[in-house]
Tab-separated table of C-alpha atoms and ligand atoms in Angstrom:
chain	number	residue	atom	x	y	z
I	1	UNK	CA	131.098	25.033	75.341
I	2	UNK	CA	127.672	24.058	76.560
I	3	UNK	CA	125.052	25.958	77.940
I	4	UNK	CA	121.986	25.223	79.955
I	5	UNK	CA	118.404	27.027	79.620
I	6	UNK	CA	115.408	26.846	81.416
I	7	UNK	CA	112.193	27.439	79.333
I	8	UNK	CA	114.764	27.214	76.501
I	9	UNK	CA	111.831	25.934	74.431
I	10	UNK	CA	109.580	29.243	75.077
I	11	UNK	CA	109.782	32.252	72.680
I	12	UNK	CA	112.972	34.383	74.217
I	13	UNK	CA	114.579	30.461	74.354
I	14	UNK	CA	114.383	29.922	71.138
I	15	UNK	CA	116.406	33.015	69.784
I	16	UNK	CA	118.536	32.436	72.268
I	17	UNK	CA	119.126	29.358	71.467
I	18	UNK	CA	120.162	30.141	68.145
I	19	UNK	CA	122.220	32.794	69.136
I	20	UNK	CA	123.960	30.428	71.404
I	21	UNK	CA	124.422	27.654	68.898
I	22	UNK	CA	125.874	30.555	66.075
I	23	UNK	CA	129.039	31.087	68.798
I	24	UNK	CA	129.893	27.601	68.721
I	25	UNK	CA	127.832	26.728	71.640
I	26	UNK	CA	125.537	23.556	72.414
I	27	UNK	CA	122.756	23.734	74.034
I	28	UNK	CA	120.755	22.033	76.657
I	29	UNK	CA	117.314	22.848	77.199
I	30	UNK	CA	115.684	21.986	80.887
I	31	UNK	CA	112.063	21.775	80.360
I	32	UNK	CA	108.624	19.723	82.008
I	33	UNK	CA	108.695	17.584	78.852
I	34	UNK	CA	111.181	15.137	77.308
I	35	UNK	CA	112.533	16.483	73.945
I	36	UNK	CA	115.479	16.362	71.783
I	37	UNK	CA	119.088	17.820	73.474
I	38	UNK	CA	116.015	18.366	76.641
I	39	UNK	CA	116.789	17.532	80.290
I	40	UNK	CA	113.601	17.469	82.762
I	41	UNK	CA	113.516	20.292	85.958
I	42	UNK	CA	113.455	16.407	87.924
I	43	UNK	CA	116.470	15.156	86.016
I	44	UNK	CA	118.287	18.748	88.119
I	45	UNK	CA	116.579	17.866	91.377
I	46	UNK	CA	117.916	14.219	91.005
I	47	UNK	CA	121.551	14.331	89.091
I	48	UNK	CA	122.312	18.220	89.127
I	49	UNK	CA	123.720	20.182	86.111
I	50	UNK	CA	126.232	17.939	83.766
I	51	UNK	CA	129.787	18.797	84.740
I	52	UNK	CA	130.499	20.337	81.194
I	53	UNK	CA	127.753	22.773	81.684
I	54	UNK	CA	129.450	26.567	81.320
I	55	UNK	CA	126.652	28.790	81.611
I	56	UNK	CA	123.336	28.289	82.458
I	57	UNK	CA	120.317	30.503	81.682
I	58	UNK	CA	116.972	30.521	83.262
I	59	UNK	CA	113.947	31.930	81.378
I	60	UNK	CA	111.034	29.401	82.517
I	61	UNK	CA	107.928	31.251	83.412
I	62	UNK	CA	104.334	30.649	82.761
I	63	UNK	CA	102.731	33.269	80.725
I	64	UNK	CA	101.160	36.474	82.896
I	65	UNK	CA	99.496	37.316	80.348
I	66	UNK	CA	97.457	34.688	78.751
I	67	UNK	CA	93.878	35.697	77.780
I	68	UNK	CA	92.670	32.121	78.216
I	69	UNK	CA	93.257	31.371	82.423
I	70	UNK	CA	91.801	32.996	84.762
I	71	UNK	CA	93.701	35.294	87.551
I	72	UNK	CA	93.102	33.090	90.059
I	73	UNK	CA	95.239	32.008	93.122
I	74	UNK	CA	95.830	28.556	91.528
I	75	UNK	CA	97.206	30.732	88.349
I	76	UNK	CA	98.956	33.081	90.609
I	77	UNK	CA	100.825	30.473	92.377
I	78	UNK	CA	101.684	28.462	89.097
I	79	UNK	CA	103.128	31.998	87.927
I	80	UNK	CA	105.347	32.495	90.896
I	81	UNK	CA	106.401	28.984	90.932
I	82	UNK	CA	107.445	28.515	87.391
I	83	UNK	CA	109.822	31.684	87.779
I	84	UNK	CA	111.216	31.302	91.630
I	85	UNK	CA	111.099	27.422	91.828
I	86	UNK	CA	113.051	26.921	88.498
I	87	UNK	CA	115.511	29.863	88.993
I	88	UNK	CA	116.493	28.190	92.499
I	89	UNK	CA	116.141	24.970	91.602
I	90	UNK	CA	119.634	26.071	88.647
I	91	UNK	CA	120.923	28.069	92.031
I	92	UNK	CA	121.194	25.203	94.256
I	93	UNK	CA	122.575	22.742	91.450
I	94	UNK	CA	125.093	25.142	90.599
I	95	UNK	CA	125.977	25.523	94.446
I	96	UNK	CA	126.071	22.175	94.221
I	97	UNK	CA	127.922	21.341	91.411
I	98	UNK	CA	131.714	19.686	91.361
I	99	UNK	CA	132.954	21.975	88.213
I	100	UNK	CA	130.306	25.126	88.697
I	101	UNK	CA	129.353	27.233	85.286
I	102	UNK	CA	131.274	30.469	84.755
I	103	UNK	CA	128.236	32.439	84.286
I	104	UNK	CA	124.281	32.893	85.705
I	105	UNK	CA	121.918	34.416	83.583
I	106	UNK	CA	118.291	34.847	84.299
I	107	UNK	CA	115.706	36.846	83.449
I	108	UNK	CA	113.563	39.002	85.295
I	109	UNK	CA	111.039	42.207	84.882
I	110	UNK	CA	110.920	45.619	84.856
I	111	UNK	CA	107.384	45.559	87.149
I	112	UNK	CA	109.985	46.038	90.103
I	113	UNK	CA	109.695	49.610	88.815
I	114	UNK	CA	106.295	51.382	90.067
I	115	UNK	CA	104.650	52.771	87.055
I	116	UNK	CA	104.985	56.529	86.834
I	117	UNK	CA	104.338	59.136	84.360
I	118	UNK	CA	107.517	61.189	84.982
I	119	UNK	CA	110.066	59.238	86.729
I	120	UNK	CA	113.122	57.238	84.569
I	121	UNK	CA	113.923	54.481	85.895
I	122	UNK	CA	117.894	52.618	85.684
I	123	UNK	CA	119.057	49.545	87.739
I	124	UNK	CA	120.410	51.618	90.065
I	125	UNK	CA	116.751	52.863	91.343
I	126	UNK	CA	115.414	52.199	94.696
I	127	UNK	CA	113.108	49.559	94.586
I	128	UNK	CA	110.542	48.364	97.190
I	129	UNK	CA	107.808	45.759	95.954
I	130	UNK	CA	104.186	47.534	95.819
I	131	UNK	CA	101.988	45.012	94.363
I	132	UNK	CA	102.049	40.781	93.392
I	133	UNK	CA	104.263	41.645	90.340
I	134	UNK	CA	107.055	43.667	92.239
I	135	UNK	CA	106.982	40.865	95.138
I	136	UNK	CA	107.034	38.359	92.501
I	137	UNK	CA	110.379	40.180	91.045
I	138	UNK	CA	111.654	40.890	94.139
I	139	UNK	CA	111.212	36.670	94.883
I	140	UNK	CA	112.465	35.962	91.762
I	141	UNK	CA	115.498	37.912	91.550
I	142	UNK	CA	116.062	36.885	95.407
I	143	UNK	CA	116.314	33.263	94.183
I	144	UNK	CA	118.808	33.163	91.478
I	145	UNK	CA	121.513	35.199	94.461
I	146	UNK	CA	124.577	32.662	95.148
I	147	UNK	CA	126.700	32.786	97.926
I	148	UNK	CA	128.556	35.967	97.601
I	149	UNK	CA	131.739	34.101	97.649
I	150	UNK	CA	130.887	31.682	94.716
I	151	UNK	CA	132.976	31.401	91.530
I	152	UNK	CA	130.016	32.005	89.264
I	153	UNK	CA	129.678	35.419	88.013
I	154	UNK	CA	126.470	36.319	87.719
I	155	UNK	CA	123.649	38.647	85.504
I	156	UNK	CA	120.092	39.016	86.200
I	157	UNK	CA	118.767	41.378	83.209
I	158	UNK	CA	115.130	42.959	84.001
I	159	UNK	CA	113.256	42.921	80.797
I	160	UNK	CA	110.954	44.705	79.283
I	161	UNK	CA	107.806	43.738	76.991
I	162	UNK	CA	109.649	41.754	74.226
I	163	UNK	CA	108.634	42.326	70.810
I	164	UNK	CA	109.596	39.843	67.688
I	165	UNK	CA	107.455	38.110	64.786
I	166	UNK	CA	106.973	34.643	65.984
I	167	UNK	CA	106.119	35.090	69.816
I	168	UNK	CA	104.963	37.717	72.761
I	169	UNK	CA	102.752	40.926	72.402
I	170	UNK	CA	103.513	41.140	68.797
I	171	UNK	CA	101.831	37.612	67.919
I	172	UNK	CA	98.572	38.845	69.872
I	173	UNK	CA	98.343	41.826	68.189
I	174	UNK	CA	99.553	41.177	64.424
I	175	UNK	CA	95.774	40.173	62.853
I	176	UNK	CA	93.795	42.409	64.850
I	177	UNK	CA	96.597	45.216	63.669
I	178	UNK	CA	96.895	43.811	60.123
I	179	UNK	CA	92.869	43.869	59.942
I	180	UNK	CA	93.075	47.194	60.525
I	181	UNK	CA	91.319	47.042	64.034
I	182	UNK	CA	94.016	48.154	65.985
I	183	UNK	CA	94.851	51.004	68.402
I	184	UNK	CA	95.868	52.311	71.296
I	185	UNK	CA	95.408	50.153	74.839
I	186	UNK	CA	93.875	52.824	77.155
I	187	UNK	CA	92.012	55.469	75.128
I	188	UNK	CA	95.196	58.020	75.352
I	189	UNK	CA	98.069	55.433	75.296
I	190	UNK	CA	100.059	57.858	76.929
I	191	UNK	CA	101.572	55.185	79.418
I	192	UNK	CA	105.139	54.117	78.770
I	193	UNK	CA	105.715	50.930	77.279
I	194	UNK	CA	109.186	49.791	78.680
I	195	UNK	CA	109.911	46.949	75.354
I	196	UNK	CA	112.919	45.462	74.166
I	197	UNK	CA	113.179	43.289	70.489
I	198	UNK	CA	114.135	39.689	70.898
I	199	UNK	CA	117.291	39.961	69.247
I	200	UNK	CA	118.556	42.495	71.640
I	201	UNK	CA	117.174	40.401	74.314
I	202	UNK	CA	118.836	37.675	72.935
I	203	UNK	CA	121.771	39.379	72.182
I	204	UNK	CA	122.091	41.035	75.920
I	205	UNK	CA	121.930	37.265	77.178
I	206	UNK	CA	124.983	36.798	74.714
I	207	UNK	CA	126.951	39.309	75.785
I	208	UNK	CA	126.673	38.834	79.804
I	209	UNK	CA	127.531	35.309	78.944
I	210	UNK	CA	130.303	36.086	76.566
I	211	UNK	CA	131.920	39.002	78.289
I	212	UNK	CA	133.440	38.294	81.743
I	213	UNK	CA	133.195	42.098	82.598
I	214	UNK	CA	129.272	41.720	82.507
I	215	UNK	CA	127.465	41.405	86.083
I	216	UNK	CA	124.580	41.935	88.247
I	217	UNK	CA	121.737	44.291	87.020
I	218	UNK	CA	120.965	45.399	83.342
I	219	UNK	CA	117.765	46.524	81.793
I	220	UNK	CA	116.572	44.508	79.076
I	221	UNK	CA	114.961	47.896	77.512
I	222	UNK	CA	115.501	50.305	74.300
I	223	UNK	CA	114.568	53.725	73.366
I	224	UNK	CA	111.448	54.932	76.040
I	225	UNK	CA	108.018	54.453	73.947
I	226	UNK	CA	104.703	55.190	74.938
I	227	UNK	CA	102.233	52.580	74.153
I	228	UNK	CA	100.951	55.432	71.504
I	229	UNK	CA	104.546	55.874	69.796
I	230	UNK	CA	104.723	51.558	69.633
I	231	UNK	CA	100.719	51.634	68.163
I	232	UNK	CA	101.975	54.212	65.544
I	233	UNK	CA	104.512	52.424	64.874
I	234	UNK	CA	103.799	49.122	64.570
I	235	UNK	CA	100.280	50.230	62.633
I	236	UNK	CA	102.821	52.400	59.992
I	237	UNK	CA	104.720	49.243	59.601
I	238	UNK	CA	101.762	47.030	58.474
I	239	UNK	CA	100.705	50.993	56.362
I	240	UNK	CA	97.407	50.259	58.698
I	241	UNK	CA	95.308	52.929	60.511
I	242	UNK	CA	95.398	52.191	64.218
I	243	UNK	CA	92.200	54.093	65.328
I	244	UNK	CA	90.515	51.352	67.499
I	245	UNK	CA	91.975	51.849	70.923
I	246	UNK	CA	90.600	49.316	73.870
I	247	UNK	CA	89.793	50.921	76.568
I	248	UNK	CA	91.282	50.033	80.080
I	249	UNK	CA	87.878	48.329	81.668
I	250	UNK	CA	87.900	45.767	78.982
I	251	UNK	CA	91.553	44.908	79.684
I	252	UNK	CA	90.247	44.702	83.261
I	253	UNK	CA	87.508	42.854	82.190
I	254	UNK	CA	89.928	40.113	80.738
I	255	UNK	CA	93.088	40.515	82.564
I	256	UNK	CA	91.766	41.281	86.297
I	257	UNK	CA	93.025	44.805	87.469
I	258	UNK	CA	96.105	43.004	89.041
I	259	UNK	CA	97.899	41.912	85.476
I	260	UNK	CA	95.583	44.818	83.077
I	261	UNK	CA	98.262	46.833	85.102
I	262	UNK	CA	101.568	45.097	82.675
I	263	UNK	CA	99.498	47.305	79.811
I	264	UNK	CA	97.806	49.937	81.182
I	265	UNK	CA	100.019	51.376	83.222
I	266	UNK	CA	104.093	51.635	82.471
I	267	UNK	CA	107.472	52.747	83.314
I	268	UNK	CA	110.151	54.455	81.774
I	269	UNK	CA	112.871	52.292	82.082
I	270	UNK	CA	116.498	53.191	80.888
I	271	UNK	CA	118.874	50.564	80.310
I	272	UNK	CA	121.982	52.635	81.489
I	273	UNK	CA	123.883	50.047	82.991
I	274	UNK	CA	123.200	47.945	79.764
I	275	UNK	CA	124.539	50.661	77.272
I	276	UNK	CA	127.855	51.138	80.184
I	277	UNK	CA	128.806	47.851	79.350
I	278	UNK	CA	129.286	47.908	76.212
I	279	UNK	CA	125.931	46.040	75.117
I	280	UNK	CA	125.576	47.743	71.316
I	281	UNK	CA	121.357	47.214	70.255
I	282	UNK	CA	120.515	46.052	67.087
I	283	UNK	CA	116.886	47.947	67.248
I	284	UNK	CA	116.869	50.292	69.278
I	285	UNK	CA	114.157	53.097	68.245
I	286	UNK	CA	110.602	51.107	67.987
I	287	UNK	CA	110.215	52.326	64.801
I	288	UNK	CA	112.884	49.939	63.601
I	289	UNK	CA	111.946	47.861	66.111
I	290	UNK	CA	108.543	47.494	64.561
I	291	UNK	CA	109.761	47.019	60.925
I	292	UNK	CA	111.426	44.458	61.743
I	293	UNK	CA	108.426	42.745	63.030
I	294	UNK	CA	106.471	42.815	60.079
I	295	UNK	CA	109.019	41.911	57.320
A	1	NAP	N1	107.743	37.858	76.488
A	1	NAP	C1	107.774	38.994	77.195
A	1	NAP	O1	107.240	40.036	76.760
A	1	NAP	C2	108.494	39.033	78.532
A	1	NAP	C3	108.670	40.267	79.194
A	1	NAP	C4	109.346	40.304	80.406
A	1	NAP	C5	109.826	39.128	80.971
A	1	NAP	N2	109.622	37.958	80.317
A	1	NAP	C6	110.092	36.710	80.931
A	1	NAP	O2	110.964	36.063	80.035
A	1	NAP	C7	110.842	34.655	80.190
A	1	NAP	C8	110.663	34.047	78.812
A	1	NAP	O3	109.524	34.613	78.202
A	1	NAP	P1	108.931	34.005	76.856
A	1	NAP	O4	108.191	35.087	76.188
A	1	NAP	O5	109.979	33.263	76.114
A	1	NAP	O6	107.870	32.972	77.466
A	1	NAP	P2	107.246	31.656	76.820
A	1	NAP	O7	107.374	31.640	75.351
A	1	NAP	O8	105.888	31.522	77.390
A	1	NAP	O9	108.194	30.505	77.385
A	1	NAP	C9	108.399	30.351	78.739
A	1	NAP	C10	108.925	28.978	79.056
A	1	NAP	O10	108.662	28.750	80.436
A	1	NAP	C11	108.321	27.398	80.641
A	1	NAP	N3	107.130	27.305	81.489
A	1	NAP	C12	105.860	27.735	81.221
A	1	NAP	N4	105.035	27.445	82.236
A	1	NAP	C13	105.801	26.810	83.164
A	1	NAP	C14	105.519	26.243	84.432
A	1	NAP	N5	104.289	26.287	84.946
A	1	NAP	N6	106.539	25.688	85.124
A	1	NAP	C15	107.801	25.639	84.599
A	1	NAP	N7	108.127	26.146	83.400
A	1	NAP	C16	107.139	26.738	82.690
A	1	NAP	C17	108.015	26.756	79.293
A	1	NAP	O11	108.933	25.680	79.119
A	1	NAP	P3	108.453	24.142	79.006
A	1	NAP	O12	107.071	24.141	78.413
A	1	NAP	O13	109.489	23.572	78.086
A	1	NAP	O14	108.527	23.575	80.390
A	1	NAP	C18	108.260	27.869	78.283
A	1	NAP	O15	109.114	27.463	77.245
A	1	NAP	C19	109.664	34.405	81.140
A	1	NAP	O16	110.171	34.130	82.421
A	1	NAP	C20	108.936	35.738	81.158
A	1	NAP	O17	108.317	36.011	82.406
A	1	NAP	C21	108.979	37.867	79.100
């Protein structure tokens, strides 16, 4: 069995990866760069996916969130195109393809959901795009769709902030947290925090591809957290204080208004359809969640 995965090299990728390789798969990473068991997004355009190729998985995306480039359209348009280019680029080589993969992963997030102090959200909501991040879901999600009548079942899970040691929000925030200096984002963190740890994540992918039962929409969430219960928590698993909360203008300051929006505002996002199918989490409270984290 061989798998494909775009931005198989990036954090989610690499646990993934591993998970993929512990069930006997091998695994084929498309990437920009030339690497070991590495195929190029050009080597697709030009020869297609190999013909042994049984699932393929797309999780290539520039980071929204990176403190060092600037929100600007040049940035916006690299984030859109590094999520809807890649994803369609793996659609049309697998409508392409001679011998077509049994199963279509990808990724997407849960900013289709407008943030919301009261409502829960499950992937059976209405959704409408309000804002560049729900259009950009909407686009992305748009361009992994095959033919209706195509062989290749298909799973597009909408994930939440992912949380794990070596990669993500947790990476940005273990010195600052482990110093001491953390806290709250928004001075009452009372905004839901719709996260997911990178095992489950991992272990979601896993299952759609492993379980022929699995399709269409699942939430890549846990247990609803505000971004005060995941502060608590990660703080009590360091045995920090966490009484340094950042307020919302300097996220804006850093972010823009447009992405400070990912942190400062949430949505409670229930993986229903996840748990229906059978998907059993390994973390699901953030408490646990958080423990893990830090050991
Ligand atoms: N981490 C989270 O909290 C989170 C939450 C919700 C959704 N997601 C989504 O999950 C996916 C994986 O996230 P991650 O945390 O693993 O991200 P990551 O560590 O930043 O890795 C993403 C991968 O995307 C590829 N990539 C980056 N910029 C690209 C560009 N301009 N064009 C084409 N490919 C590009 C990179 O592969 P190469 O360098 O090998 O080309 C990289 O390995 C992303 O699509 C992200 O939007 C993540």
């Amino acid at each position: 069995m061989r798998a494909l995965i775009g931005g198989g090299t990036g954090f989610v990728g690499r646990h993934l990866t591993k998970a993929l390789q512990e069930n006997g798969y091998k695994v084929t990473k498309v990437s920009r760069k030339t690497g070991p068991d590495t195929i190029t997004w050009k080597d697709i355009n030009k020869n297609g996916i190999p013909d042994d190729v049984t699932a393929v998985v797309n999780l290539a995306g520039a980071n929204i969130l990176n403190p060092l480039k600037r929100w600007n359209q040049a940035y916006k348009d690299e984030v859109v195109s590094s999520r809807v280019e890649t994803t369609k680029t793996l659609a049309n080589a697998i409508v392409s393809s001679k011998i077509p993969p049994k199963v279509f992963a990808t990724i997407s997030g849960v900013a289709i959901y407008k943030p919301n102090p009261t409502l829960e959200y499950t992937e059976d909501s209405d959704v409408e795009p309000y804002d560049f991040l729900s259009q950009l879901v909407v686009d992305w999600e748009q361009a992994a769709k095959l033919p209706e009548s195509h062989s290749c079942r298909q799973v597009t899970v909408r994930s939440g902030v992912v949380l794990g040691r070596d990669g993500g929000m947790i990476q940005q925030l273990y010195f600052p947290f482990y110093l001491g200096l953390g806290g709250t984002i928004g001075l009452r963190g009372d905004q839901w925090l719709p996260w997911i740890h990178v095992s489950d994540l991992a272990g979601i992918f896993m299952h759609a591809i492993n379980n022929d039962n699995v399709h269409g929409l699942l939430n890549g969430t846990a247990e609803s957290a505000t971004n005060a219960d995941f502060t608590k928590a990660f703080a009590g698993a360091l045995c920090r204080p966490a009484i340094f909360p950042t307020p919302g203008f300097v996220m804006n300051i850093v972010f823009g208004s447009e992405r400070a929006k990912v942190v400062l505002e949430g949505q409670n996002v229930k993986p229903r359809r996840t748990l229906e199918s059978g998907y059993q989490y390994k973390y699901f409270d953030v408490k646990s969640a958080c423990k893990n984290c830090v050991s």
